PDB file of C-alpha atoms in Angstrom:
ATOM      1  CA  UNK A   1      70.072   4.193-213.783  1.00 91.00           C
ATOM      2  CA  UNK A   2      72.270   1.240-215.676  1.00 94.00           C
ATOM      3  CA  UNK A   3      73.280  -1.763-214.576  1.00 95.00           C
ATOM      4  CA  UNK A   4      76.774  -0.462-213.815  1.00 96.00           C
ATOM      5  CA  UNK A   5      75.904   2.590-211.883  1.00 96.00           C
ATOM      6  CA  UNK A   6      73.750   0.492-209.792  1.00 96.00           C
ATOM      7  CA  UNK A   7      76.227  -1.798-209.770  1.00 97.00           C
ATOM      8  CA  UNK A   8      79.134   0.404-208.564  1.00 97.00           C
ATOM      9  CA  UNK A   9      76.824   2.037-206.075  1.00 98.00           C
ATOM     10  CA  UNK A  10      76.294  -1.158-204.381  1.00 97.00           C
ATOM     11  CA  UNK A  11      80.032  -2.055-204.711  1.00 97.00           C
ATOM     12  CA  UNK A  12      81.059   1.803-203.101  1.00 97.00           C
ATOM     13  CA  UNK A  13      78.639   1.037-200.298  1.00 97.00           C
ATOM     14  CA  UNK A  14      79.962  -2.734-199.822  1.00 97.00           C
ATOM     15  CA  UNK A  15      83.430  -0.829-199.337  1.00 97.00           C
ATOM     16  CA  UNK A  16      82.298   2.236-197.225  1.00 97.00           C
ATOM     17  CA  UNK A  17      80.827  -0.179-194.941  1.00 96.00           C
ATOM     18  CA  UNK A  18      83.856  -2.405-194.445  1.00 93.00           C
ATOM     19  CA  UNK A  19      86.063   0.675-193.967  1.00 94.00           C
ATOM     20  CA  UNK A  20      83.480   1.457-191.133  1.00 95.00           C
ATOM     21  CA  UNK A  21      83.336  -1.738-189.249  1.00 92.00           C
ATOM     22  CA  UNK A  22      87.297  -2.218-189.963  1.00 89.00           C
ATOM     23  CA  UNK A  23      87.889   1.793-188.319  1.00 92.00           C
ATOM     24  CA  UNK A  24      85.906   0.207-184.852  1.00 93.00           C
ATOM     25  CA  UNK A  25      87.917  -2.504-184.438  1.00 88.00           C
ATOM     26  CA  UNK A  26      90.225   0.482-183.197  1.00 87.00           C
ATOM     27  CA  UNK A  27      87.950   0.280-179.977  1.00 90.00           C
ATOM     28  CA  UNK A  28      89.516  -1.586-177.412  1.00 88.00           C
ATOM     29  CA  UNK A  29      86.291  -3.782-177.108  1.00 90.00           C
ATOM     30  CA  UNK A  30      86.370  -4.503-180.820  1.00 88.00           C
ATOM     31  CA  UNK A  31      90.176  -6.072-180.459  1.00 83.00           C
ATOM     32  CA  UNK A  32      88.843  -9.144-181.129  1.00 83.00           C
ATOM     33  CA  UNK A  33      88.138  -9.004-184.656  1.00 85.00           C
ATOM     34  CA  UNK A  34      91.277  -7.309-185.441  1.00 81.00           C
ATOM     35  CA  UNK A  35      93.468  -9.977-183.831  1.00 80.00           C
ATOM     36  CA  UNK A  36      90.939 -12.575-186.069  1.00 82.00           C
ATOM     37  CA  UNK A  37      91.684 -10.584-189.100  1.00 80.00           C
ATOM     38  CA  UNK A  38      95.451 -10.960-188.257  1.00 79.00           C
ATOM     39  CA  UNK A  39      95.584 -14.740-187.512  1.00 78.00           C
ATOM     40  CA  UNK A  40      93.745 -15.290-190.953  1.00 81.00           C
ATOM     41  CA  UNK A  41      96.196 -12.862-192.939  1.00 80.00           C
ATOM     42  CA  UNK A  42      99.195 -14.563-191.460  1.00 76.00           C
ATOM     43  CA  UNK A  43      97.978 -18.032-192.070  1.00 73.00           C
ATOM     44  CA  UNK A  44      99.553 -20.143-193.252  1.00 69.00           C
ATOM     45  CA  UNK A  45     103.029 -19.646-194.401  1.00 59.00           C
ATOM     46  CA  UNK A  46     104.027 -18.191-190.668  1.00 60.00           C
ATOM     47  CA  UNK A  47     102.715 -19.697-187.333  1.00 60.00           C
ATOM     48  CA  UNK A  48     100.929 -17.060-185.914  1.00 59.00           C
ATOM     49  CA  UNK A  49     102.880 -15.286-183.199  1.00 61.00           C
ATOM     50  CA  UNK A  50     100.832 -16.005-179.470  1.00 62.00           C
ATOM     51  CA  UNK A  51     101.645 -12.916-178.541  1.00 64.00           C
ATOM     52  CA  UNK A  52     100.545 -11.042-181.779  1.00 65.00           C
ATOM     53  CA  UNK A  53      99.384  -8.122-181.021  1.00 68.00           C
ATOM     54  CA  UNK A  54      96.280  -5.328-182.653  1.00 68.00           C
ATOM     55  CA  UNK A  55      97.978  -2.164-184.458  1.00 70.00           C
ATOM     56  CA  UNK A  56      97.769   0.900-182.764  1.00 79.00           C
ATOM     57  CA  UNK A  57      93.749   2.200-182.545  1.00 81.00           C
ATOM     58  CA  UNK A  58      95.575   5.253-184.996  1.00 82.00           C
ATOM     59  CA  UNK A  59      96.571   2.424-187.841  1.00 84.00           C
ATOM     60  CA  UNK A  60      93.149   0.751-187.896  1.00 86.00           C
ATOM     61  CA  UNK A  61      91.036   3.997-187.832  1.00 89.00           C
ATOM     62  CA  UNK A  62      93.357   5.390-190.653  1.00 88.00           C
ATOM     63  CA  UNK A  63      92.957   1.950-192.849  1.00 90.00           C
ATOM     64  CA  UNK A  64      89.401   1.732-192.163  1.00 91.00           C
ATOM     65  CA  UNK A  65      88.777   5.414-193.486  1.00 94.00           C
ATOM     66  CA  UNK A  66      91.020   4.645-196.643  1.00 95.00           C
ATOM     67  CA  UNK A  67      88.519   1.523-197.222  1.00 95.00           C
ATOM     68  CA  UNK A  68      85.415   4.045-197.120  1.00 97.00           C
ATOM     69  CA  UNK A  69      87.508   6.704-199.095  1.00 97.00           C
ATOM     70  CA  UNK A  70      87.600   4.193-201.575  1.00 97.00           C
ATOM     71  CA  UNK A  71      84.372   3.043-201.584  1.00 97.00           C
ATOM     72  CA  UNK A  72      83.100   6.405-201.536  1.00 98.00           C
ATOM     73  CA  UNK A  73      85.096   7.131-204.694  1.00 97.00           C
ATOM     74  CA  UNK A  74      83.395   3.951-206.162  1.00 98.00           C
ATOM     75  CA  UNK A  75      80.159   5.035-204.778  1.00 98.00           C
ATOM     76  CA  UNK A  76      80.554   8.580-206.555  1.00 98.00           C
ATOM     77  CA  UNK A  77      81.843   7.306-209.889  1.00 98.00           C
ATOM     78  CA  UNK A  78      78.741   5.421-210.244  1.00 97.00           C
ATOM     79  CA  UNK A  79      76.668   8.366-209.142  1.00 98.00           C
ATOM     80  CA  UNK A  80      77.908  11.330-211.123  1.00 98.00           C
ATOM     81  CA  UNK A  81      80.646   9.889-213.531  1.00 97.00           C
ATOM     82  CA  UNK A  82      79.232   7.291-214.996  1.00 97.00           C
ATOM     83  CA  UNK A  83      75.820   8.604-216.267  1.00 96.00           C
ATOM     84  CA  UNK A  84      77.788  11.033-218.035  1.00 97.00           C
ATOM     85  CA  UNK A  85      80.571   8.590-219.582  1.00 96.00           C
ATOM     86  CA  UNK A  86      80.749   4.728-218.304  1.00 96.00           C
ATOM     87  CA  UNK A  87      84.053   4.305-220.126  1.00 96.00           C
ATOM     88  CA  UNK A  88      85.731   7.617-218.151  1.00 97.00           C
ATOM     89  CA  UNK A  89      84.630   5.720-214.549  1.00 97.00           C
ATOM     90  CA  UNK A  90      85.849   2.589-215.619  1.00 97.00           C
ATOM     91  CA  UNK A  91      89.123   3.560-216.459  1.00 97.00           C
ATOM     92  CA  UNK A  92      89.243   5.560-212.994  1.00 98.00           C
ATOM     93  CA  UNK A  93      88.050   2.845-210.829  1.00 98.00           C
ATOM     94  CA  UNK A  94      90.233   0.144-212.694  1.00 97.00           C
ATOM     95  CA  UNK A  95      93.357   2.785-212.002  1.00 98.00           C
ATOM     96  CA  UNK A  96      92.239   2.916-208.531  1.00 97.00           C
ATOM     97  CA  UNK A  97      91.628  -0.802-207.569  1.00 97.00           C
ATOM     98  CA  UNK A  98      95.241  -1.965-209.545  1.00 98.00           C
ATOM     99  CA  UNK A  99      96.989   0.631-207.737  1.00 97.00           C
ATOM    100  CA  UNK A 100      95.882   0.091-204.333  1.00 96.00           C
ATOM    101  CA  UNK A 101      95.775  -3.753-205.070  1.00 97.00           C
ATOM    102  CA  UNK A 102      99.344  -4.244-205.900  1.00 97.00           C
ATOM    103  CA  UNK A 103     100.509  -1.058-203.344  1.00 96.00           C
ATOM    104  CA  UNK A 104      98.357  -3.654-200.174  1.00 95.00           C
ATOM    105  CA  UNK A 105      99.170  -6.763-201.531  1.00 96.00           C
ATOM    106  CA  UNK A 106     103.109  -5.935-202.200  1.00 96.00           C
ATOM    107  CA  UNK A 107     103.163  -4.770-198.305  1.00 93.00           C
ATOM    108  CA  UNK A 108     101.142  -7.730-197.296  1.00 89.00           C
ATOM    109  CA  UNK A 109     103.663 -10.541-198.653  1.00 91.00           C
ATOM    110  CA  UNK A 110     106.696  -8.059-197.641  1.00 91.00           C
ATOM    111  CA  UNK A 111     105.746  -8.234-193.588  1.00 84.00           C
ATOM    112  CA  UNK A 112     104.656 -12.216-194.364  1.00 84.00           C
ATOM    113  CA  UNK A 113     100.971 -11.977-194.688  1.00 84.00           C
ATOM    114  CA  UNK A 114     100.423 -13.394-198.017  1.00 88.00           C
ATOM    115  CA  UNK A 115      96.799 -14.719-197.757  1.00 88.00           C
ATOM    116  CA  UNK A 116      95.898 -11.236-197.204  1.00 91.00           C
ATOM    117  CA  UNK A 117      96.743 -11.064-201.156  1.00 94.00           C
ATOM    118  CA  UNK A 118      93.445 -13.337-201.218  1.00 92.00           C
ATOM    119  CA  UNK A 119      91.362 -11.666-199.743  1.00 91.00           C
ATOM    120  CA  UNK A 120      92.425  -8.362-201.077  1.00 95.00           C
ATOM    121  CA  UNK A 121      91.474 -10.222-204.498  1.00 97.00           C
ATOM    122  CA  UNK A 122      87.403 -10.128-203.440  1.00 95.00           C
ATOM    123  CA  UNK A 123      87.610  -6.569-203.509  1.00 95.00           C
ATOM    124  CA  UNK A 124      89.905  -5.933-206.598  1.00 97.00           C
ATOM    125  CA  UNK A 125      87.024  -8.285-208.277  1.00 97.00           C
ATOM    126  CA  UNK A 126      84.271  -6.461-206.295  1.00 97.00           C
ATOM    127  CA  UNK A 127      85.845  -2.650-207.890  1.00 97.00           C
ATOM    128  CA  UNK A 128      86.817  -4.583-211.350  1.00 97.00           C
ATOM    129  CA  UNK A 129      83.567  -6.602-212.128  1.00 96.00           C
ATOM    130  CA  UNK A 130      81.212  -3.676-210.915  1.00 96.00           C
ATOM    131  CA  UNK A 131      82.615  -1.061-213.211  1.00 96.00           C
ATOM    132  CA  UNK A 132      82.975  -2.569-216.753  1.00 94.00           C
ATOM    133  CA  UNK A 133      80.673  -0.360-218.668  1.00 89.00           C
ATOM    134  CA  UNK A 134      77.315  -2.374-219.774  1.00 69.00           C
ATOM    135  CA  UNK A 135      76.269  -0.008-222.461  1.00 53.00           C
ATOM    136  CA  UNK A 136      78.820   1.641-224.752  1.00 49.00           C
ATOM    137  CA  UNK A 137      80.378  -1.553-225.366  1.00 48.00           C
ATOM    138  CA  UNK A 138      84.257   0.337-225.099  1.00 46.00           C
ATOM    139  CA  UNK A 139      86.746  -1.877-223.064  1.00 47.00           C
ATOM    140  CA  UNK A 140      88.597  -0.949-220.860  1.00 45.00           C
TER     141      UNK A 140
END
């Protein structure tokens, strides 16, 4: 196995996980950590609203399975794509993470979340930096 389908294995997994934990915070006992989530992606150029309140258990489960979709893609690019051409699952994970990244981050500073655009960056470097291919040398 190469560096980069290691690489995007670990990065798929990263993602499928984070999808997972973000789906439970649908739970009502998992709230919490949706409404923390919030108050950081509305910091600081709103004060967070007291009275802000969790999207409906139906949003967060649907993110959260998006989030392990794509990691799952990323996951499966590294397992069966990219033995056969690193290039090919570069290009479709780059595609993937720019389209997604400026589709979230576009949304986030439209409803006045803009440090969610920062964090959003850890995983557009997470999809990005795990993918280039290591051997072939092609860019991408």
């Amino acid at each position: 196995m190469t560096p980069q389908q290691t690489a995007m294995r670990l990065s798929g997994t990263i993602l499928i996980v984070t999808g997972v934990l973000f789906a439970l915070t649908a739970l009502p006992a998992l709230h919490v950590i949706a409404q923390i989530f919030l108050t950081v992606a509305y910091w600081p150029i709103h004060s967070v609203p007291s009275d802000i309140v969790v999207p409906s258990p139906l949003l967060l489960a649907i993110v959260g399975g998006l989030t392990a979709g794509l990691g799952a893609m990323q996951w499966a690019l590294g397992t069966y794509v990219a033995p056969v051409s690193s290039t090919v699952a570069a290009k479709v994970a780059k595609i993937t993470a720019w389209v997604w990244f400026c589709t979230d981050s576009a949304g986030s500073v439209l409803v006045g979340a803009p440090v969610n655009v920062a964090l959003n960056l850890s995983f557009l470097l997470l999809i990005l930096l795990t993918s280039r291919p290591q051997s072939d040398g092609s860019s991408y």
